[in-house]
Amino acid sequence: MFSTAGLFNKIGCPEAAQCQLPSCLFSHSISRRENVIEGPSVPAITASSLNVDSENLESRPKKRRRIDTGDGQVVGSSTVVGFDKSTTHSSSGLTDDAKAENTARECFPKSIIKTISPPPLRKESRPAERGRALSGLSTTPHHEVPFVNGRTRREGRLQESLNPRMLKKPPASHVIRLQLLKLLHEQMLRLNKKVQTSTDTAKDALELSEAELITAALDEEFKAARDGAKVYTNVLKLRIVALKRMKLEEWKKERLKQIAQEFPQIILPEAKKPFTMLETGLSSTEELLLLPNLITAQDGLSNHGYVTCPPNEAEIEQARKGVDTSQGWEQCDRCKSRFQVFPGRRAEDGALTSGGVCTYHFGKPRRPAKEKSDTGHKDTVHSCCGQQLGTPGCVTAESHVFKVSENKRLALIMPFKKTTIIGPITPESAVCFDCEMGYTTLGMELIRLTATAWPDGKELLDVLVRPLGEVLDLNSRFSGVWPKHFTDAAQYTEGSPPPELRNGTGEQERRLSMVNSPGEARELLFTHLTTTTPLIGHALENDLNSARIIHPAIIDTVMLYPHPRGLPIRHGLKMLVKKHLNKDIQMGGAQGHDSKEDARAAGELVRLKVKETWKAMQAEGWTVSQGEFSPP
């Protein structure tokens, strides 16, 4: 027989009085009922509940227990079952019930009667603190930290230790990577402490927590290890030396750039400069005289999505038959899955679409830029999350959406209309034009229309548009139109702007006007156009088709700044403005675009072309005097 370790001698025997084992592992001084603990606390124990006679405890039958002394000899010891004489309490001053309770409590395992400490409190999320600290520096009414899928970007990120991240093919041994990582973290920590002790009012925003410092060092080391394996050691050594020599002001500028990238709608004076007008060296009248030279020819535009002639009745009827035959089945414009649309809602449950939620990538595919040291192939990834093509989506929407591109089907929903002269308009004028679209049960429809004067950028028209179909998704990430804009909108009244609203912080916010249909918005735009008025914009075929407008005099920045590979490939407006004007637009992040900003940016790109045209004319000997150009 083996000697027992005594692990169960303080737990009551499940069989209690019915136990017939001569050497039971469990204690028989505690009944089975008291062995079951209910609730978070230990119930009160009395002598009556345990059936213990405190006066006759020592007279109980004793049981011999085998004890190993450690020298190979086994001696016998006589003890009361379930009790230890070394732990017997003095009976002076205690009642019988108290004596029994103190003695019986020692029969329970310590894990039952020990105090459980509450979980540690979590520290408040650092991005939220930084968003509040930066709100004082913001030049826009957006003071909130940007959200992605309802969470801040860093929220929910696991805290990491100062240990290099795993790579399939590490550029160096783990010891070298760890050593370089610690040196990198040490210099970042030094600069961060300088920020903490500085008197800068924005130090709460610039300061990094301990966990964020580790994450920043890990991100930088991992990027160097992944993208430049051959020059990994040199890159990190140069970076460590640069941080060692870096002064506080340089570190602050670097942190401001990082914050501007992570929270783009928090616009800082150091991160974004105000949009200023371009100097062309000409007056407004002289710029308008040169503008007709930039009008795009209509030949061949129909091959790239522009509508130069409205569809006839036969084509519209053919589109109607196709819609009836399809019975509402469409392909999702985001995840490319098939689903069914129910305009007017389905009678059974009131649903607008089938297919459930839509999971997709909102960023366009792009191929990462190759470094000089790169020798292998780089896979195309999604710009939104960096995942490779074919991976599950990173964003979820409530329903699937679709887009109509065929001219005849667009005309079926709302007919196209050519520009007509409605009001008195001076011939020396031009209009910059931009639209925002959202998804409805009829496809992608116009939800906001903006027009500004050229070249001064004065606002002519900016209205929300009630779409014809039921709204599926306002496409707010790109359109910048949110449900609250429609909720707060006032009915459009000519000549009287809507009153301003006050937001939660007491600041005034602009309130948009709303018209009842896309047709009404189109008629308002026609009051600023004639058949010869230059209409300026970027990728105008999308804006013109959403408003069903056919205009013969258009100036599209896609045509003025073509892609080297030609249409249909084109540069984005944001890239063109940054490249040619060195200005930043569309910095709202998840808040979306501003159609007024886009319209004015397109106008500035056209003014740059006017400036280049005038410079070439001057080289040929042209002169200008009193608003008239004279040839050489």
XYZ file of C-alpha atoms in Angstrom, residues 40-42 105 108-117:
14
model
C -19.825 33.457 -4.009
C -19.557 33.468 -0.216
C -19.139 30.653 2.348
C -13.439 26.257 8.654
C -12.305 23.668 3.890
C -9.699 24.213 1.162
C -8.104 27.671 1.238
C -9.361 28.328 -2.299
C -12.937 28.362 -0.949
C -12.541 30.821 1.902
C -9.829 33.127 0.528
C -10.711 36.694 -0.526
C -10.942 37.260 -4.286
C -9.468 40.560 -5.430
